[in-house]
mmCIF file of C-alpha atoms and ligand atoms in Angstrom:
data_model
loop_
_atom_site.group_PDB
_atom_site.id
_atom_site.type_symbol
_atom_site.label_atom_id
_atom_site.label_comp_id
_atom_site.label_asym_id
_atom_site.label_seq_id
_atom_site.Cartn_x
_atom_site.Cartn_y
_atom_site.Cartn_z
ATOM 1 C CA UNK J 48 7.413 -182.290 227.676
ATOM 2 C CA UNK J 49 4.787 -179.274 227.056
ATOM 3 C CA UNK J 50 5.300 -176.801 224.702
ATOM 4 C CA UNK J 51 2.756 -173.852 223.550
ATOM 5 C CA UNK J 52 3.675 -172.037 220.506
ATOM 6 C CA UNK J 53 1.761 -168.553 220.067
ATOM 7 C CA UNK J 54 -1.228 -170.398 221.747
ATOM 8 C CA UNK J 55 -4.250 -167.847 221.077
ATOM 9 C CA UNK J 56 -8.169 -168.742 221.939
ATOM 10 C CA UNK J 57 -10.978 -166.562 221.142
ATOM 11 C CA UNK J 58 -14.171 -167.549 222.360
ATOM 12 C CA UNK J 59 -17.240 -166.475 220.585
ATOM 13 C CA UNK J 60 -19.921 -164.626 222.554
ATOM 14 C CA UNK J 61 -23.187 -162.959 222.040
ATOM 15 C CA UNK J 62 -22.255 -159.422 221.384
ATOM 16 C CA UNK J 63 -23.500 -157.071 223.993
ATOM 17 C CA UNK J 64 -23.963 -153.097 223.881
ATOM 18 C CA UNK J 65 -20.477 -151.906 223.384
ATOM 19 C CA UNK J 66 -19.049 -155.203 223.488
ATOM 20 C CA UNK J 67 -17.581 -157.199 220.486
ATOM 21 C CA UNK J 68 -18.632 -160.760 219.915
ATOM 22 C CA UNK J 69 -15.424 -162.115 220.979
ATOM 23 C CA UNK J 70 -13.585 -162.885 224.156
ATOM 24 C CA UNK J 71 -9.760 -163.295 223.662
ATOM 25 C CA UNK J 72 -8.763 -165.547 226.603
ATOM 26 C CA UNK J 73 -5.256 -166.314 225.790
ATOM 27 C CA UNK J 74 -2.984 -164.006 223.253
ATOM 28 C CA UNK J 75 -0.239 -165.692 221.675
ATOM 29 C CA UNK J 76 1.072 -167.757 224.758
ATOM 30 C CA UNK J 77 4.894 -169.312 224.617
ATOM 31 C CA UNK J 78 5.796 -171.487 227.011
ATOM 32 C CA UNK J 79 7.908 -174.355 227.336
ATOM 33 C CA UNK J 80 7.767 -176.873 230.403
ATOM 34 C CA UNK J 81 10.562 -179.318 230.911
ATOM 35 C CA UNK J 82 10.343 -182.765 231.841
ATOM 36 C CA UNK J 83 10.112 -183.153 235.687
ATOM 37 C CA UNK J 84 9.290 -179.659 236.438
ATOM 38 C CA UNK J 85 6.198 -178.775 238.552
ATOM 39 C CA UNK J 86 5.121 -175.587 236.653
ATOM 40 C CA UNK J 87 2.961 -173.157 238.269
ATOM 41 C CA UNK J 88 0.211 -170.828 236.165
ATOM 42 C CA UNK J 89 -1.235 -168.087 238.611
ATOM 43 C CA UNK J 90 -3.277 -165.359 237.523
ATOM 44 C CA UNK J 91 -6.576 -163.619 238.744
ATOM 45 C CA UNK J 92 -10.166 -164.971 237.658
ATOM 46 C CA UNK J 93 -10.712 -164.939 234.097
ATOM 47 C CA UNK J 94 -6.719 -164.506 233.311
ATOM 48 C CA UNK J 95 -7.236 -167.432 230.855
ATOM 49 C CA UNK J 96 -5.508 -170.457 233.131
ATOM 50 C CA UNK J 97 -8.642 -172.869 232.702
ATOM 51 C CA UNK J 98 -8.392 -172.155 229.023
ATOM 52 C CA UNK J 99 -4.813 -172.765 228.634
ATOM 53 C CA UNK J 100 -5.113 -176.034 230.366
ATOM 54 C CA UNK J 101 -7.966 -177.283 228.463
ATOM 55 C CA UNK J 102 -5.850 -176.539 225.271
ATOM 56 C CA UNK J 103 -2.838 -178.661 226.656
ATOM 57 C CA UNK J 104 -5.249 -181.595 226.945
ATOM 58 C CA UNK J 105 -6.873 -181.157 223.919
ATOM 59 C CA UNK J 106 -10.588 -180.509 225.365
ATOM 60 C CA UNK J 107 -10.618 -177.015 223.397
ATOM 61 C CA UNK J 108 -9.218 -176.359 219.913
ATOM 62 C CA UNK J 109 -7.284 -173.146 219.964
ATOM 63 C CA UNK J 110 -7.973 -170.673 217.413
ATOM 64 C CA UNK J 111 -4.419 -170.367 216.404
ATOM 65 C CA UNK J 112 -0.681 -171.512 217.302
ATOM 66 C CA UNK J 113 -0.298 -175.222 218.958
ATOM 67 C CA UNK J 114 0.605 -177.200 221.760
ATOM 68 C CA UNK J 115 2.836 -180.225 221.623
ATOM 69 C CA UNK J 116 3.111 -182.781 224.495
ATOM 70 C CA UNK J 117 6.005 -184.985 224.628
ATOM 71 C CA UNK J 118 6.467 -183.958 220.991
ATOM 72 C CA UNK J 119 2.887 -184.866 220.005
ATOM 73 C CA UNK J 120 0.862 -182.104 218.371
ATOM 74 C CA UNK J 121 -2.469 -181.998 220.845
ATOM 75 C CA UNK J 122 -4.447 -180.911 218.005
ATOM 76 C CA UNK J 123 -3.897 -183.214 215.361
ATOM 77 C CA UNK J 124 -3.730 -186.142 217.707
ATOM 78 C CA UNK J 125 -5.924 -185.379 220.977
ATOM 79 C CA UNK J 126 -6.223 -189.005 221.651
ATOM 80 C CA UNK J 127 -2.363 -190.200 221.491
ATOM 81 C CA UNK J 128 -1.655 -187.034 223.730
ATOM 82 C CA UNK J 129 -4.335 -187.857 226.059
ATOM 83 C CA UNK J 130 -2.737 -191.086 226.923
ATOM 84 C CA UNK J 131 0.421 -188.993 228.239
ATOM 85 C CA UNK J 132 -1.864 -186.747 230.689
ATOM 86 C CA UNK J 133 -3.583 -187.014 233.611
ATOM 87 C CA UNK J 134 -6.415 -184.211 233.972
ATOM 88 C CA UNK J 135 -8.174 -182.639 236.676
ATOM 89 C CA UNK J 136 -10.709 -180.123 235.316
ATOM 90 C CA UNK J 137 -11.610 -176.860 237.345
ATOM 91 C CA UNK J 138 -15.278 -178.588 237.594
ATOM 92 C CA UNK J 139 -16.097 -181.992 236.808
ATOM 93 C CA UNK J 140 -19.105 -184.198 236.956
ATOM 94 C CA UNK J 141 -18.689 -187.587 238.709
ATOM 95 C CA UNK J 142 -21.139 -190.294 238.389
ATOM 96 C CA UNK J 143 -23.324 -190.359 241.765
ATOM 97 C CA UNK J 144 -24.729 -193.730 241.530
ATOM 98 C CA UNK J 145 -21.110 -195.401 241.421
ATOM 99 C CA UNK J 146 -19.067 -196.272 244.396
ATOM 100 C CA UNK J 147 -15.741 -194.718 244.879
ATOM 101 C CA UNK J 148 -13.693 -197.728 243.776
ATOM 102 C CA UNK J 149 -16.340 -198.318 240.801
ATOM 103 C CA UNK J 150 -15.694 -194.701 239.382
ATOM 104 C CA UNK J 151 -12.222 -195.467 239.263
ATOM 105 C CA UNK J 152 -12.361 -198.965 237.779
ATOM 106 C CA UNK J 153 -14.563 -197.635 235.340
ATOM 107 C CA UNK J 154 -11.781 -195.015 234.417
ATOM 108 C CA UNK J 155 -9.202 -197.514 234.717
ATOM 109 C CA UNK J 156 -11.228 -199.554 231.912
ATOM 110 C CA UNK J 157 -11.575 -196.364 229.974
ATOM 111 C CA UNK J 158 -7.854 -195.832 229.905
ATOM 112 C CA UNK J 159 -7.443 -198.966 228.488
ATOM 113 C CA UNK J 160 -5.197 -199.591 231.335
ATOM 114 C CA UNK J 161 -3.674 -203.302 231.668
ATOM 115 C CA UNK J 162 -6.457 -205.329 233.502
ATOM 116 C CA UNK J 163 -3.735 -207.176 235.911
ATOM 117 C CA UNK J 164 -2.558 -203.789 237.229
ATOM 118 C CA UNK J 165 -5.719 -201.991 237.715
ATOM 119 C CA UNK J 166 -6.488 -203.403 241.721
ATOM 120 C CA UNK J 167 -3.229 -202.137 242.653
ATOM 121 C CA UNK J 168 -3.512 -198.912 240.750
ATOM 122 C CA UNK J 169 -6.908 -198.229 242.305
ATOM 123 C CA UNK J 170 -5.414 -199.004 246.061
ATOM 124 C CA UNK J 171 -2.392 -196.657 245.418
ATOM 125 C CA UNK J 172 -4.923 -193.713 244.078
ATOM 126 C CA UNK J 173 -7.517 -194.234 246.745
ATOM 127 C CA UNK J 174 -4.763 -194.512 249.828
ATOM 128 C CA UNK J 175 -2.627 -191.498 248.443
ATOM 129 C CA UNK J 176 -6.053 -189.324 248.538
ATOM 130 C CA UNK J 177 -6.719 -190.580 251.740
ATOM 131 C CA UNK J 178 -10.174 -192.222 250.560
ATOM 132 C CA UNK J 179 -9.933 -195.549 252.271
ATOM 133 C CA UNK J 180 -12.749 -194.992 254.264
ATOM 134 C CA UNK J 181 -15.198 -194.164 251.409
ATOM 135 C CA UNK J 182 -14.130 -196.765 248.918
ATOM 136 C CA UNK J 183 -17.402 -198.564 248.983
ATOM 137 C CA UNK J 184 -19.454 -195.318 249.375
ATOM 138 C CA UNK J 185 -21.618 -193.931 246.805
ATOM 139 C CA UNK J 186 -20.296 -191.100 245.425
ATOM 140 C CA UNK J 187 -23.473 -189.194 245.815
ATOM 141 C CA UNK J 188 -22.765 -189.087 249.553
ATOM 142 C CA UNK J 189 -19.374 -187.566 249.320
ATOM 143 C CA UNK J 190 -18.530 -184.041 250.592
ATOM 144 C CA UNK J 191 -17.018 -181.583 248.080
ATOM 145 C CA UNK J 192 -13.323 -181.956 249.492
ATOM 146 C CA UNK J 193 -14.003 -185.818 249.246
ATOM 147 C CA UNK J 194 -15.017 -185.617 245.388
ATOM 148 C CA UNK J 195 -11.738 -183.390 244.961
ATOM 149 C CA UNK J 196 -9.698 -186.108 246.178
ATOM 150 C CA UNK J 197 -11.445 -188.630 243.844
ATOM 151 C CA UNK J 198 -11.101 -186.324 241.007
ATOM 152 C CA UNK J 199 -7.179 -186.560 241.714
ATOM 153 C CA UNK J 200 -7.121 -189.905 242.272
ATOM 154 C CA UNK J 201 -8.813 -190.236 238.748
ATOM 155 C CA UNK J 202 -5.836 -188.097 237.176
ATOM 156 C CA UNK J 203 -2.893 -190.130 238.475
ATOM 157 C CA UNK J 204 -4.751 -193.492 238.104
ATOM 158 C CA UNK J 205 -3.406 -194.649 234.889
ATOM 159 C CA UNK J 206 0.471 -193.466 235.745
ATOM 160 C CA UNK J 207 0.388 -190.667 233.183
ATOM 161 C CA UNK J 208 4.048 -188.727 232.756
ATOM 162 C CA UNK J 209 2.176 -185.639 232.889
ATOM 163 C CA UNK J 210 -0.429 -184.294 235.075
ATOM 164 C CA UNK J 211 -2.728 -181.102 234.433
ATOM 165 C CA UNK J 212 -4.140 -179.869 237.313
ATOM 166 C CA UNK J 213 -6.862 -176.986 237.329
ATOM 167 C CA UNK J 214 -6.810 -175.907 240.977
ATOM 168 C CA UNK J 215 -6.559 -179.324 243.002
ATOM 169 C CA UNK J 216 -6.312 -177.801 245.994
ATOM 170 C CA UNK J 217 -9.916 -176.316 245.874
ATOM 171 C CA UNK J 218 -12.044 -177.522 248.464
ATOM 172 C CA UNK J 219 -9.476 -179.681 250.466
ATOM 173 C CA UNK J 220 -9.128 -179.107 254.028
ATOM 174 C CA UNK J 221 -5.458 -177.750 255.313
ATOM 175 C CA UNK J 222 -4.243 -181.244 255.967
ATOM 176 C CA UNK J 223 -5.723 -182.602 252.756
ATOM 177 C CA UNK J 224 -4.126 -179.836 251.004
ATOM 178 C CA UNK J 225 -0.690 -180.453 252.719
ATOM 179 C CA UNK J 226 -1.033 -184.177 251.780
ATOM 180 C CA UNK J 227 -1.700 -183.328 248.269
ATOM 181 C CA UNK J 228 1.332 -181.049 248.085
ATOM 182 C CA UNK J 229 3.616 -183.837 249.690
ATOM 183 C CA UNK J 230 2.028 -186.422 247.039
ATOM 184 C CA UNK J 231 2.507 -183.886 244.019
ATOM 185 C CA UNK J 232 6.279 -183.829 245.187
ATOM 186 C CA UNK J 233 6.430 -187.354 245.441
ATOM 187 C CA UNK J 234 4.956 -187.846 241.821
ATOM 188 C CA UNK J 235 7.606 -185.390 240.753
ATOM 189 C CA UNK J 236 10.515 -187.010 242.316
ATOM 190 C CA UNK J 237 9.064 -190.204 240.666
ATOM 191 C CA UNK J 238 9.772 -188.416 237.385
ATOM 192 C CA UNK J 239 6.157 -186.744 236.480
ATOM 193 C CA UNK J 240 5.992 -183.473 234.972
ATOM 194 C CA UNK J 241 3.339 -181.179 236.472
ATOM 195 C CA UNK J 242 1.486 -178.163 235.411
ATOM 196 C CA UNK J 243 -0.495 -176.454 237.784
ATOM 197 C CA UNK J 244 -2.999 -173.504 238.610
ATOM 198 C CA UNK J 245 -3.600 -172.716 242.225
ATOM 199 C CA UNK J 246 -4.929 -169.577 243.774
ATOM 200 C CA UNK J 247 -3.086 -170.662 247.063
ATOM 201 C CA UNK J 248 -0.082 -169.073 246.058
ATOM 202 C CA UNK J 249 1.950 -170.234 249.548
ATOM 203 C CA UNK J 250 1.544 -173.794 247.953
ATOM 204 C CA UNK J 251 2.943 -173.021 244.566
ATOM 205 C CA UNK J 252 5.938 -170.983 245.966
ATOM 206 C CA UNK J 253 6.910 -174.044 248.427
ATOM 207 C CA UNK J 254 6.159 -176.594 245.370
ATOM 208 C CA UNK J 255 6.854 -175.337 241.730
ATOM 209 C CA UNK J 256 10.088 -175.118 239.943
ATOM 210 C CA UNK J 257 8.574 -172.615 237.689
ATOM 211 C CA UNK J 258 5.882 -170.258 237.605
ATOM 212 C CA UNK J 259 4.295 -167.994 235.151
ATOM 213 C CA UNK J 260 2.001 -165.163 235.752
ATOM 214 C CA UNK J 261 -0.833 -164.709 233.349
ATOM 215 C CA UNK J 262 -3.182 -161.926 233.083
ATOM 216 C CA UNK J 263 -5.547 -161.064 230.527
ATOM 217 C CA UNK J 264 -4.484 -163.741 228.390
ATOM 218 C CA UNK J 265 -0.955 -162.697 228.149
ATOM 219 C CA UNK J 266 1.944 -163.922 230.545
ATOM 220 C CA UNK J 267 3.479 -160.848 232.568
ATOM 221 C CA UNK J 268 6.290 -163.104 234.264
ATOM 222 C CA UNK J 269 7.387 -166.571 233.708
ATOM 223 C CA UNK J 270 10.704 -168.111 234.625
ATOM 224 C CA UNK J 271 12.295 -170.405 237.286
ATOM 225 C CA UNK J 272 10.800 -169.955 240.654
ATOM 226 C CA UNK J 273 13.815 -168.250 242.288
ATOM 227 C CA UNK J 274 14.203 -165.563 239.239
ATOM 228 C CA UNK J 275 10.755 -165.083 239.651
ATOM 229 C CA UNK J 276 10.827 -164.614 243.303
ATOM 230 C CA UNK J 277 14.031 -162.540 242.619
ATOM 231 C CA UNK J 278 13.304 -160.555 239.967
ATOM 232 C CA UNK J 279 12.724 -156.897 240.234
ATOM 233 C CA UNK J 280 12.041 -157.071 244.149
ATOM 234 C CA UNK J 281 13.000 -153.687 245.325
ATOM 235 C CA UNK J 282 16.419 -154.322 247.228
ATOM 236 C CA UNK J 283 16.950 -156.334 250.392
ATOM 237 C CA UNK J 284 14.553 -156.135 253.159
ATOM 238 C CA UNK J 285 15.101 -156.280 256.785
ATOM 239 C CA UNK J 286 13.039 -156.542 259.747
ATOM 240 C CA UNK J 287 13.966 -154.986 263.218
ATOM 241 C CA UNK J 288 12.154 -155.901 266.175
ATOM 242 C CA UNK J 289 12.156 -154.531 269.823
ATOM 243 C CA UNK J 290 11.353 -155.713 272.878
ATOM 244 C CA UNK J 291 8.862 -153.052 273.106
ATOM 245 C CA UNK J 292 7.221 -149.774 271.252
ATOM 246 C CA UNK J 293 9.622 -147.288 273.625
ATOM 247 C CA UNK J 294 11.570 -146.040 270.518
ATOM 248 C CA UNK J 295 10.599 -144.008 267.509
ATOM 249 C CA UNK J 296 12.222 -146.982 265.321
ATOM 250 C CA UNK J 297 10.475 -145.926 262.094
ATOM 251 C CA UNK J 298 11.535 -141.984 262.662
ATOM 252 C CA UNK J 299 15.197 -143.276 263.210
ATOM 253 C CA UNK J 300 15.222 -145.600 260.360
ATOM 254 C CA UNK J 301 13.533 -143.614 257.979
ATOM 255 C CA UNK J 302 16.829 -140.832 258.716
ATOM 256 C CA UNK J 303 19.135 -143.054 257.309
ATOM 257 C CA UNK J 304 20.040 -142.844 253.884
ATOM 258 C CA UNK J 305 20.801 -146.376 253.192
ATOM 259 C CA UNK J 306 17.355 -147.135 254.460
ATOM 260 C CA UNK J 307 13.817 -146.606 252.190
ATOM 261 C CA UNK J 308 10.251 -147.407 252.405
ATOM 262 C CA UNK J 309 9.968 -148.173 256.144
ATOM 263 C CA UNK J 310 6.675 -149.978 256.991
ATOM 264 C CA UNK J 311 6.125 -150.270 261.145
ATOM 265 C CA UNK J 312 4.331 -153.296 262.035
ATOM 266 C CA UNK J 313 1.621 -154.169 264.205
ATOM 267 C CA UNK J 314 2.061 -152.369 267.795
ATOM 268 C CA UNK J 315 5.218 -150.139 266.456
ATOM 269 C CA UNK J 316 7.769 -152.252 268.122
ATOM 270 C CA UNK J 317 8.919 -153.774 264.888
ATOM 271 C CA UNK J 318 9.451 -152.636 261.160
ATOM 272 C CA UNK J 319 10.295 -153.858 257.668
ATOM 273 C CA UNK J 320 12.417 -151.582 255.583
ATOM 274 C CA UNK J 321 14.297 -152.066 252.188
ATOM 275 C CA UNK J 322 18.260 -151.652 252.827
ATOM 276 C CA UNK J 323 20.952 -150.737 250.542
ATOM 277 C CA UNK J 324 23.955 -152.056 252.561
ATOM 278 C CA UNK J 325 25.685 -155.122 252.875
ATOM 279 C CA UNK J 326 26.235 -157.146 256.182
ATOM 280 C CA UNK J 327 28.725 -154.888 257.543
ATOM 281 C CA UNK J 328 26.647 -151.939 256.905
ATOM 282 C CA UNK J 329 23.721 -153.887 258.705
ATOM 283 C CA UNK J 330 25.822 -154.789 261.515
ATOM 284 C CA UNK J 331 26.926 -151.024 262.101
ATOM 285 C CA UNK J 332 23.071 -150.043 261.651
ATOM 286 C CA UNK J 333 22.138 -152.514 264.794
ATOM 287 C CA UNK J 334 24.954 -151.378 266.786
ATOM 288 C CA UNK J 335 24.275 -147.513 266.412
ATOM 289 C CA UNK J 336 20.223 -148.611 266.943
ATOM 290 C CA UNK J 337 21.086 -150.232 270.103
ATOM 291 C CA UNK J 338 23.306 -147.395 271.031
ATOM 292 C CA UNK J 339 20.610 -144.919 270.701
ATOM 293 C CA UNK J 340 18.751 -146.688 273.148
ATOM 294 C CA UNK J 341 16.773 -148.859 271.213
ATOM 295 C CA UNK J 342 16.054 -152.428 273.074
ATOM 296 C CA UNK J 343 16.542 -154.459 269.876
ATOM 297 C CA UNK J 344 15.787 -158.248 270.163
ATOM 298 C CA UNK J 345 15.741 -159.139 266.576
ATOM 299 C CA UNK J 346 16.637 -158.805 263.283
ATOM 300 C CA UNK J 347 16.271 -160.812 260.423
ATOM 301 C CA UNK J 348 15.943 -161.085 256.463
ATOM 302 C CA UNK J 349 12.735 -161.171 254.887
ATOM 303 C CA UNK J 350 12.093 -162.213 251.178
ATOM 304 C CA UNK J 351 8.743 -161.251 249.458
ATOM 305 C CA UNK J 352 6.339 -163.633 249.123
ATOM 306 C CA UNK J 353 4.867 -164.814 245.859
ATOM 307 C CA UNK J 354 1.785 -163.351 247.316
ATOM 308 C CA UNK J 355 3.317 -159.948 247.418
ATOM 309 C CA UNK J 356 5.031 -160.408 244.295
ATOM 310 C CA UNK J 357 1.911 -160.964 242.577
ATOM 311 C CA UNK J 358 -0.028 -158.418 243.919
ATOM 312 C CA UNK J 359 2.683 -156.039 242.739
ATOM 313 C CA UNK J 360 2.787 -157.421 239.336
ATOM 314 C CA UNK J 361 -0.772 -157.990 238.799
ATOM 315 C CA UNK J 362 -3.474 -155.651 238.753
ATOM 316 C CA UNK J 363 -5.916 -158.184 239.691
ATOM 317 C CA UNK J 364 -8.624 -156.916 237.292
ATOM 318 C CA UNK J 365 -11.068 -159.651 235.953
ATOM 319 C CA UNK J 366 -11.525 -159.857 232.551
HETATM 320 N N1 ATP M 66 -16.976 -171.068 227.180
HETATM 321 C C1 ATP M 66 -16.691 -169.870 227.195
HETATM 322 N N2 ATP M 66 -17.386 -168.941 226.297
HETATM 323 C C2 ATP M 66 -17.136 -167.660 226.303
HETATM 324 N N3 ATP M 66 -15.956 -167.219 227.166
HETATM 325 C C3 ATP M 66 -15.362 -167.811 227.906
HETATM 326 C C4 ATP M 66 -15.601 -169.167 228.085
HETATM 327 N N4 ATP M 66 -14.843 -170.037 228.739
HETATM 328 C C5 ATP M 66 -14.197 -168.741 229.331
HETATM 329 N N5 ATP M 66 -14.480 -167.605 229.019
HETATM 330 C C6 ATP M 66 -13.706 -166.145 229.116
HETATM 331 O O1 ATP M 66 -12.378 -166.836 228.591
HETATM 332 C C7 ATP M 66 -11.362 -165.825 229.723
HETATM 333 C C8 ATP M 66 -10.605 -166.558 230.497
HETATM 334 O O2 ATP M 66 -11.442 -167.503 231.127
HETATM 335 P P1 ATP M 66 -10.587 -168.869 232.148
HETATM 336 O O3 ATP M 66 -11.602 -169.443 232.584
HETATM 337 O O4 ATP M 66 -9.757 -169.344 231.395
HETATM 338 O O5 ATP M 66 -9.927 -167.763 233.104
HETATM 339 P P2 ATP M 66 -9.237 -168.571 234.517
HETATM 340 O O6 ATP M 66 -7.952 -167.683 234.354
HETATM 341 O O7 ATP M 66 -9.161 -170.129 234.714
HETATM 342 O O8 ATP M 66 -10.122 -167.966 235.823
HETATM 343 P P3 ATP M 66 -10.409 -168.498 237.220
HETATM 344 O O9 ATP M 66 -9.125 -167.947 237.896
HETATM 345 O O10 ATP M 66 -11.610 -167.820 237.789
HETATM 346 O O11 ATP M 66 -10.725 -169.839 236.903
HETATM 347 C C9 ATP M 66 -12.739 -165.102 230.791
HETATM 348 O O12 ATP M 66 -12.771 -163.640 230.164
HETATM 349 C C10 ATP M 66 -13.800 -165.853 230.409
HETATM 350 O O13 ATP M 66 -14.974 -165.190 230.891
HETATM 351 MG MG1 MG M 67 -9.918 -171.517 236.023
#
């Protein structure tokens, strides 16, 4: 649905002492986003995420390479491509002196939506973003989070098959964030392809089908979410919990050859460790631990979170 081929963007900037007059924001990106994917793009500040999304939407001309959306070359036919895209920018201006519904109505006409379909689409977008109480309020009086909701409502208004969302959760309260996640899943089930950036990695982990990690304009990891979450993780990780810290858990674990990287937690009554054995060996470990006098009250396998994977793979340096 979205294809990036060697997509490169170099910004011209004023040269400063020792620095060249160009910033390489994206460096030969190749990506393919299939229909009905929720594709997450993550990376530290300045990695090139916003730059990438703007090129996908035809709002920024690539220095080299190209983007196609649904087979349409975005640079050659930006308007045609934009019909297929609902875009939420990272920062956007709203018209302060319009009411919420008027703003959506204005865009519905700008999108050249069919007149008869407009009221129902406006109602849908307003209701999905929880904006009913603000329907007749002026935009000038909306809070930051409400403005964000309005931006998302606008992006979905014309029912585009592709959504390109730059940090949609930014400024939303926890309940709204949760509802947004549900809404995006619902849109996805209805057939939409979603290309999304977010610094809230836990949300992406729950929602995305695929993920790319971008750093200094280059992809450092890309693939199906299960694959990205699994790749080069340091083996199986297990947490053992004791009822009280009456036993030298970390030392005992550390002495076993099939255990490595023991990380004691909190009050030393529990620890996470990498374990090289299978289920039978784990059962044996637990039996030995109990026999040695440890008051074991819990054993569980823990998987690495996206946040942890990201910290491990990314230097987090800003560009
Ligand atoms: N208009 C511009 N002119 C010059 N340089 C720019 C411009 N926009 C972005 N850049 C530079 O391009 C690089 C990528 O910026 P971009 O906004 O794409 O990052 P990002 O991944 O979206 O970061 P963030 O997480 O902060 O939103 C940065 O080094 C940035 O300083
Ligand atoms: Mg950005």
